Coordinates of C-alpha atoms in Angstrom, one line a residue:
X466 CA 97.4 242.6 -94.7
X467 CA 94.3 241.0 -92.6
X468 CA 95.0 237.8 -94.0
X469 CA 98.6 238.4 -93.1
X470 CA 98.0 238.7 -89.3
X471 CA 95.1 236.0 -89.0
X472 CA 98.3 233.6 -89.8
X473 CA 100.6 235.2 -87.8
X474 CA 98.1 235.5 -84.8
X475 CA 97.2 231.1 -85.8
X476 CA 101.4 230.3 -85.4
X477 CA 101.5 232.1 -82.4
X478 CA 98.9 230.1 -80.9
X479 CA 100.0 227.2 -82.3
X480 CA 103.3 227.3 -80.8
X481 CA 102.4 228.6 -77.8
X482 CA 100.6 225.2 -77.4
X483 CA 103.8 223.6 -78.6
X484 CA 105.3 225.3 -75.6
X485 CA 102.7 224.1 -73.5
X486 CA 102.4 220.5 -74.4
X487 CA 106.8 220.1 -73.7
X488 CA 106.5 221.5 -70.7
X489 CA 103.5 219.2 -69.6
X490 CA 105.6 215.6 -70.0
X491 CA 106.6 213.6 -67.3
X492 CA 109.3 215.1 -65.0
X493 CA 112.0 212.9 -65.0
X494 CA 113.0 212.7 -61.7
X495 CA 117.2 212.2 -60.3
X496 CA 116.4 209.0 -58.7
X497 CA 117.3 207.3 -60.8
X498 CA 115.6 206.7 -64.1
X499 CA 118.3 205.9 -66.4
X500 CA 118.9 209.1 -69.3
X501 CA 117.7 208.4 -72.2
X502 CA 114.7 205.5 -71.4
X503 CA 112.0 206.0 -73.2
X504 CA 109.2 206.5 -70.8
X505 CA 105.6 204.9 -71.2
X506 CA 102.6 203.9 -69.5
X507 CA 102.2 200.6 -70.5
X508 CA 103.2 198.1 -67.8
X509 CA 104.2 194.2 -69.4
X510 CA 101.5 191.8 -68.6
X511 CA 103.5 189.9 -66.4
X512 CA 104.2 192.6 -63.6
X513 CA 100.7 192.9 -62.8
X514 CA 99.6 191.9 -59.7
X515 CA 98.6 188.2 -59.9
X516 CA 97.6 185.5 -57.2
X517 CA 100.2 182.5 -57.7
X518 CA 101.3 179.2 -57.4
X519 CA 104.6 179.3 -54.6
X520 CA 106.0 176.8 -53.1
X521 CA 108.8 177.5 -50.5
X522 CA 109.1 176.7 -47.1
X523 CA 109.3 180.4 -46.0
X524 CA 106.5 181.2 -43.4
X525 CA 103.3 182.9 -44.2
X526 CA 103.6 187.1 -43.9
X527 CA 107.5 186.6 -45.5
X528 CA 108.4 188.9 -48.4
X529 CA 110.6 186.9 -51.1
X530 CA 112.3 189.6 -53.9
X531 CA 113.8 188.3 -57.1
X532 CA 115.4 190.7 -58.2
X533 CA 116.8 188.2 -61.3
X534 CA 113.5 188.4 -62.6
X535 CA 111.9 191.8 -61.4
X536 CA 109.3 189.9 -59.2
X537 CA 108.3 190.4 -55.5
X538 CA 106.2 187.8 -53.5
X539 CA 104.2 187.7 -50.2
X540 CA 103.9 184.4 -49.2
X541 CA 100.4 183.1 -47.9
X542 CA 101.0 179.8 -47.0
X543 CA 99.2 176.4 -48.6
X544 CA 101.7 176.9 -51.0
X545 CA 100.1 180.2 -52.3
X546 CA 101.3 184.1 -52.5
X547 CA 100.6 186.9 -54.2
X548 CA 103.1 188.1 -56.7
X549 CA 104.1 192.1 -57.8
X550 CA 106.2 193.4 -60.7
X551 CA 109.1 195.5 -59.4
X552 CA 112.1 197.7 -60.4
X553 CA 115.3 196.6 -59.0
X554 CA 119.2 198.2 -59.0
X555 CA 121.0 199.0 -62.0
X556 CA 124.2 197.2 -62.5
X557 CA 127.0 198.3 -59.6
X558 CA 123.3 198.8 -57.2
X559 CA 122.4 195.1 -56.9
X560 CA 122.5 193.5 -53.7
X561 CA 120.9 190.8 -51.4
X562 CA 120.1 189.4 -48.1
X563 CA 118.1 188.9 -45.3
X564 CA 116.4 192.4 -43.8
X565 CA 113.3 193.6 -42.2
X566 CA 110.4 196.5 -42.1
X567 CA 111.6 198.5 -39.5
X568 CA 109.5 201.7 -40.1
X569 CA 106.5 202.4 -42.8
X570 CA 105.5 205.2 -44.3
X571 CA 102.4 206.8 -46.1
X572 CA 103.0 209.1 -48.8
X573 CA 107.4 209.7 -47.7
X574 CA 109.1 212.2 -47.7
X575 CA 112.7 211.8 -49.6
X576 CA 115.9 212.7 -48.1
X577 CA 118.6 211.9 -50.7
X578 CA 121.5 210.3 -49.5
X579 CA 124.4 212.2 -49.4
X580 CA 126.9 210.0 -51.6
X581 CA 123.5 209.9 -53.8
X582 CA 123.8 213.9 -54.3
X583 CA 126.9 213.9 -54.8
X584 CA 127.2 211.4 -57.3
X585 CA 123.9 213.3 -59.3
X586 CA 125.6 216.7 -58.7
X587 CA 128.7 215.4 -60.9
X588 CA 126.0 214.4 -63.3
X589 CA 124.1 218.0 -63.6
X590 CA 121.3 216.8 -61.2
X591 CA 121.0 219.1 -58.4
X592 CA 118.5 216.7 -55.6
X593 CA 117.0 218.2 -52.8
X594 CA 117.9 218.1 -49.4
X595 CA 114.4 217.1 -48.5
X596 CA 112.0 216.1 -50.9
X597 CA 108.0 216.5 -49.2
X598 CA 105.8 213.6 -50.1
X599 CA 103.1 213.9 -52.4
X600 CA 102.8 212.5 -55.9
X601 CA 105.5 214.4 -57.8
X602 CA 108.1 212.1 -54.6
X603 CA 110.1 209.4 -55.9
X604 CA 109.1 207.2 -53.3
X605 CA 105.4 207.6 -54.3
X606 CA 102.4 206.3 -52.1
X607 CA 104.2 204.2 -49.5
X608 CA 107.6 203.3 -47.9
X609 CA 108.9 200.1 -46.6
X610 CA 112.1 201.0 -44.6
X611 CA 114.3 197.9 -44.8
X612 CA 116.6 197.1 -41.9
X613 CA 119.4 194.7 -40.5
X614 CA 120.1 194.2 -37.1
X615 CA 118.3 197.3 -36.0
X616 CA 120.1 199.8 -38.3
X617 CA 119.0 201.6 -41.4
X618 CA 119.9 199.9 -44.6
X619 CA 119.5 202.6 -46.2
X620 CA 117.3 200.8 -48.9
X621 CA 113.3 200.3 -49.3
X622 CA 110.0 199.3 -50.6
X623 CA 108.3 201.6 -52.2
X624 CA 106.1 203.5 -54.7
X625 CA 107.3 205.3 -58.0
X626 CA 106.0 208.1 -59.7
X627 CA 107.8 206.6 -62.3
X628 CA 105.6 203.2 -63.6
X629 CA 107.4 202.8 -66.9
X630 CA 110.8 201.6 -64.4
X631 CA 109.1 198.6 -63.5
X632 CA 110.1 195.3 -64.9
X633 CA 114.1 197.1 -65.3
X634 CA 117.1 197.5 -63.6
X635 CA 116.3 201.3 -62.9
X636 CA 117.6 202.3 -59.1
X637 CA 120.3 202.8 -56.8
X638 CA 119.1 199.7 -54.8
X639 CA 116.1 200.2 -53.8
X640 CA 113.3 197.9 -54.2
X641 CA 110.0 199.9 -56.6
X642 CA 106.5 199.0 -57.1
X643 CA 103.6 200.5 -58.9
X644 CA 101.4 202.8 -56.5
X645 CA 98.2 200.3 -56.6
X646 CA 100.6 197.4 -55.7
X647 CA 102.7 199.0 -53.2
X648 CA 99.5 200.6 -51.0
X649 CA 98.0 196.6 -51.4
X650 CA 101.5 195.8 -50.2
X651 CA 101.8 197.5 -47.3
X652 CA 98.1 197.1 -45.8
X653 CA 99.1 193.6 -45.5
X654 CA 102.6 193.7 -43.8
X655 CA 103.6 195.2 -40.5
X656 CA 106.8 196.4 -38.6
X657 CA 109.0 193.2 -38.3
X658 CA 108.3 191.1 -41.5
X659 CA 110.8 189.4 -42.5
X660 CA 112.2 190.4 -46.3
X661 CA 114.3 188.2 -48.3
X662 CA 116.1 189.5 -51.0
X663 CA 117.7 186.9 -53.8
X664 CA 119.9 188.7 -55.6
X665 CA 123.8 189.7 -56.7
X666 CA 126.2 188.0 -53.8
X667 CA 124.1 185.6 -52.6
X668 CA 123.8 186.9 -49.0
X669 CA 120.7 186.1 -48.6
X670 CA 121.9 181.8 -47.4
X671 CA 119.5 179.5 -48.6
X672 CA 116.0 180.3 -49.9
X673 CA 114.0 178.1 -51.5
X674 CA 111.5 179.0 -54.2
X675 CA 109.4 178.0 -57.0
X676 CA 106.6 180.6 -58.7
X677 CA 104.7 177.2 -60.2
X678 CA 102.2 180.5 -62.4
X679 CA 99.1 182.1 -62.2
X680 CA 96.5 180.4 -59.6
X681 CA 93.9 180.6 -62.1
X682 CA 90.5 179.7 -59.4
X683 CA 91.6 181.2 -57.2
X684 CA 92.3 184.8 -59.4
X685 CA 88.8 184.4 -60.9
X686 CA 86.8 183.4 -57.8
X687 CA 88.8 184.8 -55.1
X688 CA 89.1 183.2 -51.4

């Protein structure tokens, strides 16, 4: 009978840990990982931050988003700029054009659209009103609010709690970047740059681009 309870007492624990280690996975937040994705913490080689090779004939301080190929660039001039992976819109969330930082952000709080509530109420996913910032915010450690003509876009630069999106077509439009990349984004931009995003439309005009790869000096000696 001992014996009996020392097993029965051993699957109790056992589960109970079971219990413990669901509960403890990533929360996958309504913003807009696709269902389904298996997430990981691996980010592809490639979306690493890297110094590169640019040339384009946008000025120095000028954001550049591919979305075609999940890159974003800063230019630096003397044909130079330093590249970051990203996560762009899912197909029907693509867009383009020519925008601006017109407010920043450490650390965001989220306020859901409204069609964006809707459309995830329909879906089982009841969003908050108002989401504080923190690390558990879909927008993680910095915001880039992106806007034309002195008007909210709506859509922006910013952090993910989320690093397994990057490199896919993952969100409702706006533009995601790992938490390193997007605090090393934003320490080196200000209200007023100018963002340039290539993508479905082509409203962007004409923006001319070539990532020529990885500036190997100056990535292993700096300057």
């Amino acid at each position: 009978m001992k014996q009996f309870f020392r097993l029965a007492a051993a699957a109790a624990v056992a589960l109970s840990c079971t219990v413990v280690t669901v509960s403890a996975e990533p929360v996958m937040t309504a913003t807009d990982a696709v269902r389904g994705v298996k997430q990981t913490r691996e980010i592809k080689p490639q979306f690493r931050k890297r110094v590169v090779r640019l040339a384009t004939s946008e000025k120095p301080g000028t954001i550049i988003v591919d979305t075609n190929n999940k890159f974003l660039y800063l230019v630096e001039g003397n044909n130079r700029a330093t590249r970051y992976g990203i996560g762009v819109g899912r197909d029907g969330f693509g867009w383009s054009g020519v925008v601006t930082v017109g407010r920043m952000a450490e650390w965001p709080s989220w306020t859901p659209p409204a069609e964006m509530r809707a459309r995830e109420a329909r879906e089982g996913h009841n969003l908050p009103a108002v989401q504080p910032g923190g690390p558990d915010n879909p927008l993680g450690a910095r915001a880039m609010y992106l806007y034309k003509g002195g008007r909210d876009t709506i859509f922006r630069i910013h952090g993910t709690n989320q690093p397994w999106t990057i490199g896919l077509n993952m969100s409702s439009g706006c533009i995601r970047m790992m938490n390193n990349d997007v605090s090393h984004l934003y320490s080196r931009v200000s209200v007023g740059t100018k963002v340039i995003v290539v993508g479905p439309g082509n409203k962007q005009g004409n923006v001319a681009f070539q990532d020529k790869g990885i500036d190997i000096l100056r990535t292993m000696f700096g300057g």
